[in-house]
Amino acid sequence: MRKPVIAANWKMYKTVSESRKFVKEILPACESFTGVEMILCPTFLSLAHMSQDLQGTPVKLGAQNLFWEKEGAYTGEVSPYLLSELGVTYGIIGHSERRGHFGETDTQVNNKVKAALSFNLKPVVCVGESLGQREQGVTTKIIENQLEQGLSGLDSTAAANITIAYEPIWAIGTGRSASAEDAREVIAFIRQWVSRKFSPGISKSMPILYGGSVNPDNIGQFLEQEEIDGALIGGASLKEDAFIKMVTVANNIKKL
Ligand code: 13P
């Protein structure tokens, strides 16, 4: 049985003090939850502070991006080596905003996945199609390409530490989420791909999340789907009460 995952991607929001205030407010409610994996992905600036604030709690930290080299003359970049000292558990890789605004390619995604794993960071690999691609009926082809290239050269041991997030680009920040059935269908396709590529066992245990306009009102619909293990949430994860509501739904919906 897979544990549901609620991952908050704060993108370029929240100062360090706002991030720390959020943690202070959610911890009393979240500390007793054992049936859900809770992950906060703040900006790089807040990671060191939040790492201290979250010590000894069940809430995990994730980075929103990382670079593939260990260290060197790479102005502006942050490596998994540097992140690992802070107790960062996860790293979001290949988010569509990084692909779209910063030209990140599947090859770079692959390099980042390998680098993250080599420093014991768990990659949360994002895949998803544009509206045009969905309308052309090539969604699964696009997802398959992203997976083939992004996860190329990995063995089953590596794959066992990977989480995949299906985030249709047209559903991100638009208030227009995919239907639970659309999300389920693509996630089932991803799970079959993982089974073929790695093994049925890996496919059974791999967390596969949905992301795109998830909020406290619609999260239940997604988590009720057997195939969907949780959500990667942007806008709605910025508010303490909304985050607590969504984590509560996840904690109650699928008991271990
Ligand atoms: P929204 O929840 O704001 O649509 O963002 C989703 C997302 O991009 C999470 O990574």
PDB file of C-alpha atoms and ligand atoms in Angstrom:
ATOM      1  CA  MET A   1       0.000   0.000   0.000  1.00  0.00           C
ATOM      2  CA  ARG A   2       1.342   3.426  -0.942  1.00  0.00           C
ATOM      3  CA  LYS A   3       1.278   6.290   1.522  1.00  0.00           C
ATOM      4  CA  PRO A   4      -0.505   9.381   0.183  1.00  0.00           C
ATOM      5  CA  VAL A   5       1.739  12.365  -0.506  1.00  0.00           C
ATOM      6  CA  ILE A   6       0.937  16.047  -0.180  1.00  0.00           C
ATOM      7  CA  ALA A   7       3.728  18.159  -1.639  1.00  0.00           C
ATOM      8  CA  ALA A   8       3.598  21.951  -1.507  1.00  0.00           C
ATOM      9  CA  ASN A   9       5.476  23.726  -4.278  1.00  0.00           C
ATOM     10  CA  TRP A  10       5.710  27.321  -3.123  1.00  0.00           C
ATOM     11  CA  LYS A  11       7.398  28.468  -6.335  1.00  0.00           C
ATOM     12  CA  MET A  12       8.738  32.054  -5.965  1.00  0.00           C
ATOM     13  CA  TYR A  13       6.493  32.928  -3.046  1.00  0.00           C
ATOM     14  CA  LYS A  14       7.082  33.525   0.678  1.00  0.00           C
ATOM     15  CA  THR A  15       9.984  35.330   2.306  1.00  0.00           C
ATOM     16  CA  VAL A  16      12.042  33.440   4.862  1.00  0.00           C
ATOM     17  CA  SER A  17       9.984  34.851   7.736  1.00  0.00           C
ATOM     18  CA  GLU A  18       6.701  34.046   5.970  1.00  0.00           C
ATOM     19  CA  SER A  19       7.912  30.496   5.390  1.00  0.00           C
ATOM     20  CA  ARG A  20       8.857  30.056   9.031  1.00  0.00           C
ATOM     21  CA  LYS A  21       5.531  31.491  10.180  1.00  0.00           C
ATOM     22  CA  PHE A  22       3.720  28.954   7.983  1.00  0.00           C
ATOM     23  CA  VAL A  23       5.670  26.085   9.555  1.00  0.00           C
ATOM     24  CA  LYS A  24       4.894  27.309  13.050  1.00  0.00           C
ATOM     25  CA  GLU A  25       1.192  27.450  12.260  1.00  0.00           C
ATOM     26  CA  ILE A  26       0.797  24.093  10.569  1.00  0.00           C
ATOM     27  CA  LEU A  27       2.990  21.968  12.842  1.00  0.00           C
ATOM     28  CA  PRO A  28       0.566  21.504  15.745  1.00  0.00           C
ATOM     29  CA  ALA A  29      -2.056  20.097  13.351  1.00  0.00           C
ATOM     30  CA  CYS A  30       0.348  18.094  11.204  1.00  0.00           C
ATOM     31  CA  GLU A  31       2.604  16.576  13.823  1.00  0.00           C
ATOM     32  CA  SER A  32       0.269  13.716  14.643  1.00  0.00           C
ATOM     33  CA  PHE A  33      -0.429  12.681  11.028  1.00  0.00           C
ATOM     34  CA  THR A  34       1.152   9.339  10.297  1.00  0.00           C
ATOM     35  CA  GLY A  35      -0.857   8.348   7.223  1.00  0.00           C
ATOM     36  CA  VAL A  36       0.457  10.997   4.849  1.00  0.00           C
ATOM     37  CA  GLU A  37       3.867  12.079   3.567  1.00  0.00           C
ATOM     38  CA  MET A  38       3.999  15.881   3.899  1.00  0.00           C
ATOM     39  CA  ILE A  39       6.568  17.788   1.854  1.00  0.00           C
ATOM     40  CA  LEU A  40       7.230  21.523   1.771  1.00  0.00           C
ATOM     41  CA  CYS A  41       9.249  22.943  -1.136  1.00  0.00           C
ATOM     42  CA  PRO A  42      10.082  26.575  -0.340  1.00  0.00           C
ATOM     43  CA  THR A  43      12.592  28.817  -2.151  1.00  0.00           C
ATOM     44  CA  PHE A  44      16.269  27.973  -1.661  1.00  0.00           C
ATOM     45  CA  LEU A  45      16.544  30.879   0.779  1.00  0.00           C
ATOM     46  CA  SER A  46      14.187  29.306   3.286  1.00  0.00           C
ATOM     47  CA  LEU A  47      15.569  25.761   3.207  1.00  0.00           C
ATOM     48  CA  ALA A  48      18.261  26.137   5.887  1.00  0.00           C
ATOM     49  CA  HIS A  49      15.876  27.845   8.296  1.00  0.00           C
ATOM     50  CA  MET A  50      13.020  25.449   7.706  1.00  0.00           C
ATOM     51  CA  SER A  51      15.345  22.510   8.067  1.00  0.00           C
ATOM     52  CA  GLN A  52      15.901  23.588  11.670  1.00  0.00           C
ATOM     53  CA  ASP A  53      12.219  24.316  12.261  1.00  0.00           C
ATOM     54  CA  LEU A  54      11.166  20.896  10.934  1.00  0.00           C
ATOM     55  CA  GLN A  55      13.741  18.826  12.808  1.00  0.00           C
ATOM     56  CA  GLY A  56      12.091  15.964  14.655  1.00  0.00           C
ATOM     57  CA  THR A  57       8.764  16.469  12.858  1.00  0.00           C
ATOM     58  CA  PRO A  58       7.198  14.264  10.179  1.00  0.00           C
ATOM     59  CA  VAL A  59       7.181  17.134   7.640  1.00  0.00           C
ATOM     60  CA  LYS A  60       9.857  16.754   4.964  1.00  0.00           C
ATOM     61  CA  LEU A  61      11.676  19.365   2.929  1.00  0.00           C
ATOM     62  CA  GLY A  62      12.091  19.501  -0.826  1.00  0.00           C
ATOM     63  CA  ALA A  63      14.022  21.769  -3.188  1.00  0.00           C
ATOM     64  CA  GLN A  64      12.251  23.156  -6.257  1.00  0.00           C
ATOM     65  CA  ASN A  65      15.197  22.555  -8.553  1.00  0.00           C
ATOM     66  CA  LEU A  66      18.828  21.462  -8.430  1.00  0.00           C
ATOM     67  CA  PHE A  67      21.905  21.347 -10.659  1.00  0.00           C
ATOM     68  CA  TRP A  68      23.616  18.166 -11.790  1.00  0.00           C
ATOM     69  CA  GLU A  69      27.237  18.931 -10.911  1.00  0.00           C
ATOM     70  CA  LYS A  70      28.456  18.447  -7.348  1.00  0.00           C
ATOM     71  CA  GLU A  71      30.236  21.838  -7.133  1.00  0.00           C
ATOM     72  CA  GLY A  72      32.129  24.233  -9.352  1.00  0.00           C
ATOM     73  CA  ALA A  73      31.957  27.503 -11.241  1.00  0.00           C
ATOM     74  CA  TYR A  74      28.210  27.466 -11.944  1.00  0.00           C
ATOM     75  CA  THR A  75      27.004  30.905 -10.919  1.00  0.00           C
ATOM     76  CA  GLY A  76      23.523  30.877  -9.473  1.00  0.00           C
ATOM     77  CA  GLU A  77      23.129  27.105  -9.256  1.00  0.00           C
ATOM     78  CA  VAL A  78      22.573  24.843  -6.223  1.00  0.00           C
ATOM     79  CA  SER A  79      23.635  21.196  -6.227  1.00  0.00           C
ATOM     80  CA  PRO A  80      22.186  18.156  -4.476  1.00  0.00           C
ATOM     81  CA  TYR A  81      25.484  17.903  -2.583  1.00  0.00           C
ATOM     82  CA  LEU A  82      24.870  21.350  -1.058  1.00  0.00           C
ATOM     83  CA  LEU A  83      21.231  20.522  -0.384  1.00  0.00           C
ATOM     84  CA  SER A  84      21.930  17.195   1.273  1.00  0.00           C
ATOM     85  CA  GLU A  85      23.715  18.853   4.206  1.00  0.00           C
ATOM     86  CA  LEU A  86      20.469  20.648   5.069  1.00  0.00           C
ATOM     87  CA  GLY A  87      18.451  17.498   5.461  1.00  0.00           C
ATOM     88  CA  VAL A  88      16.524  18.115   2.243  1.00  0.00           C
ATOM     89  CA  THR A  89      14.768  14.863   1.330  1.00  0.00           C
ATOM     90  CA  TYR A  90      13.201  15.615  -2.064  1.00  0.00           C
ATOM     91  CA  GLY A  91      13.999  17.608  -5.183  1.00  0.00           C
ATOM     92  CA  ILE A  92      11.419  18.670  -7.779  1.00  0.00           C
ATOM     93  CA  ILE A  93      12.921  18.097 -11.215  1.00  0.00           C
ATOM     94  CA  GLY A  94      11.618  19.108 -14.644  1.00  0.00           C
ATOM     95  CA  HIS A  95       8.693  21.248 -13.535  1.00  0.00           C
ATOM     96  CA  SER A  96       6.964  22.688 -16.611  1.00  0.00           C
ATOM     97  CA  GLU A  97       7.829  26.208 -15.440  1.00  0.00           C
ATOM     98  CA  ARG A  98      11.510  25.280 -15.575  1.00  0.00           C
ATOM     99  CA  ARG A  99      11.067  23.624 -18.942  1.00  0.00           C
ATOM    100  CA  GLY A 100       9.025  26.573 -20.258  1.00  0.00           C
ATOM    101  CA  HIS A 101      10.798  29.622 -18.789  1.00  0.00           C
ATOM    102  CA  PHE A 102      14.332  28.280 -18.569  1.00  0.00           C
ATOM    103  CA  GLY A 103      14.487  25.898 -21.505  1.00  0.00           C
ATOM    104  CA  GLU A 104      15.133  22.818 -19.385  1.00  0.00           C
ATOM    105  CA  THR A 105      15.383  19.719 -21.582  1.00  0.00           C
ATOM    106  CA  ASP A 106      14.686  16.044 -20.931  1.00  0.00           C
ATOM    107  CA  THR A 107      18.436  15.396 -21.066  1.00  0.00           C
ATOM    108  CA  GLN A 108      18.992  17.959 -18.328  1.00  0.00           C
ATOM    109  CA  VAL A 109      16.137  16.413 -16.350  1.00  0.00           C
ATOM    110  CA  ASN A 110      17.908  13.069 -16.660  1.00  0.00           C
ATOM    111  CA  ASN A 111      21.216  14.548 -15.449  1.00  0.00           C
ATOM    112  CA  LYS A 112      19.455  16.142 -12.509  1.00  0.00           C
ATOM    113  CA  VAL A 113      17.649  12.924 -11.562  1.00  0.00           C
ATOM    114  CA  LYS A 114      20.940  11.014 -11.528  1.00  0.00           C
ATOM    115  CA  ALA A 115      22.714  13.735  -9.555  1.00  0.00           C
ATOM    116  CA  ALA A 116      19.901  13.908  -6.986  1.00  0.00           C
ATOM    117  CA  LEU A 117      19.964  10.152  -6.471  1.00  0.00           C
ATOM    118  CA  SER A 118      23.732  10.107  -6.043  1.00  0.00           C
ATOM    119  CA  PHE A 119      23.313  12.379  -2.999  1.00  0.00           C
ATOM    120  CA  ASN A 120      20.329  10.466  -1.638  1.00  0.00           C
ATOM    121  CA  LEU A 121      17.785  13.069  -2.615  1.00  0.00           C
ATOM    122  CA  LYS A 122      14.512  11.687  -3.905  1.00  0.00           C
ATOM    123  CA  PRO A 123      13.574  13.164  -7.268  1.00  0.00           C
ATOM    124  CA  VAL A 124       9.992  14.267  -7.870  1.00  0.00           C
ATOM    125  CA  VAL A 125      10.019  14.138 -11.653  1.00  0.00           C
ATOM    126  CA  CYS A 126       7.378  16.289 -13.359  1.00  0.00           C
ATOM    127  CA  VAL A 127       5.815  15.392 -16.680  1.00  0.00           C
ATOM    128  CA  GLY A 128       2.834  16.846 -18.494  1.00  0.00           C
ATOM    129  CA  GLU A 129       1.393  17.917 -21.821  1.00  0.00           C
ATOM    130  CA  SER A 130       0.338  21.337 -23.137  1.00  0.00           C
ATOM    131  CA  LEU A 131      -3.253  22.119 -24.077  1.00  0.00           C
ATOM    132  CA  GLY A 132      -2.376  21.933 -27.774  1.00  0.00           C
ATOM    133  CA  GLN A 133      -0.833  18.496 -27.315  1.00  0.00           C
ATOM    134  CA  ARG A 134      -3.905  17.267 -25.423  1.00  0.00           C
ATOM    135  CA  GLU A 135      -6.185  18.569 -28.155  1.00  0.00           C
ATOM    136  CA  GLN A 136      -4.104  16.797 -30.782  1.00  0.00           C
ATOM    137  CA  GLY A 137      -4.529  13.563 -28.850  1.00  0.00           C
ATOM    138  CA  VAL A 138      -0.786  13.073 -28.257  1.00  0.00           C
ATOM    139  CA  THR A 139      -0.801  13.281 -24.447  1.00  0.00           C
ATOM    140  CA  THR A 140       0.473   9.775 -23.751  1.00  0.00           C
ATOM    141  CA  LYS A 141       3.098  10.035 -26.497  1.00  0.00           C
ATOM    142  CA  ILE A 142       4.453  13.252 -24.931  1.00  0.00           C
ATOM    143  CA  ILE A 143       4.446  11.746 -21.428  1.00  0.00           C
ATOM    144  CA  GLU A 144       6.148   8.591 -22.659  1.00  0.00           C
ATOM    145  CA  ASN A 145       8.921  10.630 -24.328  1.00  0.00           C
ATOM    146  CA  GLN A 146       9.459  12.684 -21.186  1.00  0.00           C
ATOM    147  CA  LEU A 147       9.683   9.511 -19.104  1.00  0.00           C
ATOM    148  CA  GLU A 148      11.915   7.613 -21.546  1.00  0.00           C
ATOM    149  CA  GLN A 149      14.426  10.441 -21.704  1.00  0.00           C
ATOM    150  CA  GLY A 150      14.098  11.824 -18.200  1.00  0.00           C
ATOM    151  CA  LEU A 151      14.507   8.419 -16.555  1.00  0.00           C
ATOM    152  CA  SER A 152      16.928   6.939 -19.048  1.00  0.00           C
ATOM    153  CA  GLY A 153      19.825   4.832 -17.767  1.00  0.00           C
ATOM    154  CA  LEU A 154      18.337   4.187 -14.337  1.00  0.00           C
ATOM    155  CA  ASP A 155      18.086   0.763 -12.731  1.00  0.00           C
ATOM    156  CA  SER A 156      15.344  -0.519 -10.440  1.00  0.00           C
ATOM    157  CA  THR A 157      17.209   0.465  -7.270  1.00  0.00           C
ATOM    158  CA  ALA A 158      17.293   4.046  -8.509  1.00  0.00           C
ATOM    159  CA  ALA A 159      13.683   3.925  -9.667  1.00  0.00           C
ATOM    160  CA  ALA A 160      12.574   2.794  -6.202  1.00  0.00           C
ATOM    161  CA  ASN A 161      13.481   6.270  -4.905  1.00  0.00           C
ATOM    162  CA  ILE A 162      11.601   8.228  -7.548  1.00  0.00           C
ATOM    163  CA  THR A 163       8.237   9.971  -7.345  1.00  0.00           C
ATOM    164  CA  ILE A 164       6.508  11.074 -10.540  1.00  0.00           C
ATOM    165  CA  ALA A 165       4.165  14.056 -10.724  1.00  0.00           C
ATOM    166  CA  TYR A 166       1.745  14.316 -13.633  1.00  0.00           C
ATOM    167  CA  GLU A 167       1.070  18.010 -14.124  1.00  0.00           C
ATOM    168  CA  PRO A 168      -0.815  18.933 -17.296  1.00  0.00           C
ATOM    169  CA  ILE A 169       0.522  22.389 -18.205  1.00  0.00           C
ATOM    170  CA  TRP A 170      -2.942  23.732 -18.989  1.00  0.00           C
ATOM    171  CA  ALA A 171      -4.109  22.928 -15.447  1.00  0.00           C
ATOM    172  CA  ILE A 172      -1.284  24.718 -13.609  1.00  0.00           C
ATOM    173  CA  GLY A 173      -2.295  27.962 -11.943  1.00  0.00           C
ATOM    174  CA  THR A 174      -5.349  28.268 -14.177  1.00  0.00           C
ATOM    175  CA  GLY A 175      -8.069  27.158 -11.792  1.00  0.00           C
ATOM    176  CA  ARG A 176      -8.930  24.551 -14.428  1.00  0.00           C
ATOM    177  CA  SER A 177      -7.912  21.211 -12.983  1.00  0.00           C
ATOM    178  CA  ALA A 178      -7.962  18.016 -15.005  1.00  0.00           C
ATOM    179  CA  SER A 179     -10.971  15.849 -14.260  1.00  0.00           C
ATOM    180  CA  ALA A 180     -10.219  13.096 -11.774  1.00  0.00           C
ATOM    181  CA  GLU A 181     -10.834  10.588 -14.574  1.00  0.00           C
ATOM    182  CA  ASP A 182      -8.418  12.314 -16.994  1.00  0.00           C
ATOM    183  CA  ALA A 183      -5.745  12.413 -14.292  1.00  0.00           C
ATOM    184  CA  ARG A 184      -6.388   8.788 -13.361  1.00  0.00           C
ATOM    185  CA  GLU A 185      -6.113   7.680 -16.966  1.00  0.00           C
ATOM    186  CA  VAL A 186      -2.726   9.329 -17.548  1.00  0.00           C
ATOM    187  CA  ILE A 187      -1.393   8.185 -14.179  1.00  0.00           C
ATOM    188  CA  ALA A 188      -2.469   4.616 -14.947  1.00  0.00           C
ATOM    189  CA  PHE A 189      -0.567   4.944 -18.234  1.00  0.00           C
ATOM    190  CA  ILE A 190       2.526   6.163 -16.334  1.00  0.00           C
ATOM    191  CA  ARG A 191       2.246   3.257 -13.897  1.00  0.00           C
ATOM    192  CA  GLN A 192       2.101   0.752 -16.757  1.00  0.00           C
ATOM    193  CA  TRP A 193       5.147   2.386 -18.323  1.00  0.00           C
ATOM    194  CA  VAL A 194       7.032   2.100 -15.010  1.00  0.00           C
ATOM    195  CA  SER A 195       6.031  -1.552 -14.767  1.00  0.00           C
ATOM    196  CA  ARG A 196       7.375  -2.306 -18.252  1.00  0.00           C
ATOM    197  CA  LYS A 197      10.516  -0.219 -17.837  1.00  0.00           C
ATOM    198  CA  PHE A 198      11.484  -1.308 -14.324  1.00  0.00           C
ATOM    199  CA  SER A 199       9.269  -3.951 -12.746  1.00  0.00           C
ATOM    200  CA  PRO A 200       5.699  -4.564 -11.581  1.00  0.00           C
ATOM    201  CA  GLY A 201       6.981  -4.289  -8.004  1.00  0.00           C
ATOM    202  CA  ILE A 202       8.490  -0.831  -8.582  1.00  0.00           C
ATOM    203  CA  SER A 203       5.320   0.272 -10.333  1.00  0.00           C
ATOM    204  CA  LYS A 204       3.222  -0.870  -7.364  1.00  0.00           C
ATOM    205  CA  SER A 205       5.318   1.018  -4.849  1.00  0.00           C
ATOM    206  CA  MET A 206       6.112   4.212  -6.787  1.00  0.00           C
ATOM    207  CA  PRO A 207       4.197   7.312  -5.657  1.00  0.00           C
ATOM    208  CA  ILE A 208       2.592   9.018  -8.670  1.00  0.00           C
ATOM    209  CA  LEU A 209       1.005  12.391  -7.971  1.00  0.00           C
ATOM    210  CA  TYR A 210      -1.348  14.724  -9.779  1.00  0.00           C
ATOM    211  CA  GLY A 211      -0.714  18.484  -9.909  1.00  0.00           C
ATOM    212  CA  GLY A 212      -2.663  21.366 -11.416  1.00  0.00           C
ATOM    213  CA  SER A 213      -5.200  23.597  -9.627  1.00  0.00           C
ATOM    214  CA  VAL A 214      -5.630  21.196  -6.710  1.00  0.00           C
ATOM    215  CA  ASN A 215      -7.406  22.801  -3.742  1.00  0.00           C
ATOM    216  CA  PRO A 216      -9.204  21.733  -0.544  1.00  0.00           C
ATOM    217  CA  ASP A 217     -12.503  21.356  -2.427  1.00  0.00           C
ATOM    218  CA  ASN A 218     -11.326  19.103  -5.234  1.00  0.00           C
ATOM    219  CA  ILE A 219      -8.462  17.144  -3.644  1.00  0.00           C
ATOM    220  CA  GLY A 220     -10.757  14.373  -2.413  1.00  0.00           C
ATOM    221  CA  GLN A 221     -11.815  13.530  -5.970  1.00  0.00           C
ATOM    222  CA  PHE A 222      -8.230  12.926  -6.997  1.00  0.00           C
ATOM    223  CA  LEU A 223      -7.152  10.987  -3.925  1.00  0.00           C
ATOM    224  CA  GLU A 224     -10.171   8.708  -4.152  1.00  0.00           C
ATOM    225  CA  GLN A 225      -8.742   7.340  -7.387  1.00  0.00           C
ATOM    226  CA  GLU A 226      -6.832   4.162  -6.673  1.00  0.00           C
ATOM    227  CA  GLU A 227      -4.055   5.138  -9.103  1.00  0.00           C
ATOM    228  CA  ILE A 228      -3.442   8.650  -7.724  1.00  0.00           C
ATOM    229  CA  ASP A 229      -1.182   8.731  -4.682  1.00  0.00           C
ATOM    230  CA  GLY A 230      -1.277  12.388  -3.850  1.00  0.00           C
ATOM    231  CA  ALA A 231      -0.881  15.903  -5.108  1.00  0.00           C
ATOM    232  CA  LEU A 232       1.792  18.447  -5.959  1.00  0.00           C
ATOM    233  CA  ILE A 233       0.138  21.725  -5.069  1.00  0.00           C
ATOM    234  CA  GLY A 234       1.052  25.301  -5.929  1.00  0.00           C
ATOM    235  CA  GLY A 235      -1.317  28.172  -5.125  1.00  0.00           C
ATOM    236  CA  ALA A 236      -3.543  26.414  -2.589  1.00  0.00           C
ATOM    237  CA  SER A 237      -0.534  25.214  -0.579  1.00  0.00           C
ATOM    238  CA  LEU A 238       0.455  28.768   0.323  1.00  0.00           C
ATOM    239  CA  LYS A 239      -2.341  29.177   2.833  1.00  0.00           C
ATOM    240  CA  GLU A 240      -1.949  27.447   6.194  1.00  0.00           C
ATOM    241  CA  ASP A 241      -5.609  26.508   6.618  1.00  0.00           C
ATOM    242  CA  ALA A 242      -5.912  25.170   3.060  1.00  0.00           C
ATOM    243  CA  PHE A 243      -2.733  23.112   3.497  1.00  0.00           C
ATOM    244  CA  ILE A 244      -3.995  21.619   6.757  1.00  0.00           C
ATOM    245  CA  LYS A 245      -7.340  20.766   5.140  1.00  0.00           C
ATOM    246  CA  MET A 246      -5.681  18.992   2.218  1.00  0.00           C
ATOM    247  CA  VAL A 247      -3.302  17.062   4.447  1.00  0.00           C
ATOM    248  CA  THR A 248      -6.235  16.031   6.634  1.00  0.00           C
ATOM    249  CA  VAL A 249      -8.133  14.695   3.617  1.00  0.00           C
ATOM    250  CA  ALA A 250      -5.063  12.724   2.511  1.00  0.00           C
ATOM    251  CA  ASN A 251      -4.434  11.397   6.019  1.00  0.00           C
ATOM    252  CA  ASN A 252      -7.996  10.110   6.252  1.00  0.00           C
ATOM    253  CA  ILE A 253      -8.614   8.900   2.727  1.00  0.00           C
ATOM    254  CA  LYS A 254      -6.088   6.099   2.409  1.00  0.00           C
ATOM    255  CA  LYS A 255      -5.061   4.503   5.642  1.00  0.00           C
ATOM    256  CA  LEU A 256      -1.943   2.426   5.632  1.00  0.00           C
TER     257      LEU A 256
HETATM  258  P1  13P B   1      -1.212  25.145  -8.934  1.00  0.00           P
HETATM  259  O1  13P B   1      -1.639  24.226  -7.826  1.00  0.00           O
HETATM  260  O2  13P B   1      -1.062  26.583  -8.511  1.00  0.00           O
HETATM  261  O3  13P B   1      -2.049  24.961 -10.170  1.00  0.00           O
HETATM  262  O4  13P B   1       0.280  24.691  -9.337  1.00  0.00           O
HETATM  263  C1  13P B   1       0.532  23.361  -9.573  1.00  0.00           C
HETATM  264  C2  13P B   1       1.997  23.184  -9.676  1.00  0.00           C
HETATM  265  O5  13P B   1       2.636  23.652 -10.604  1.00  0.00           O
HETATM  266  C3  13P B   1       2.671  22.420  -8.607  1.00  0.00           C
HETATM  267  O6  13P B   1       3.977  22.104  -8.946  1.00  0.00           O
END
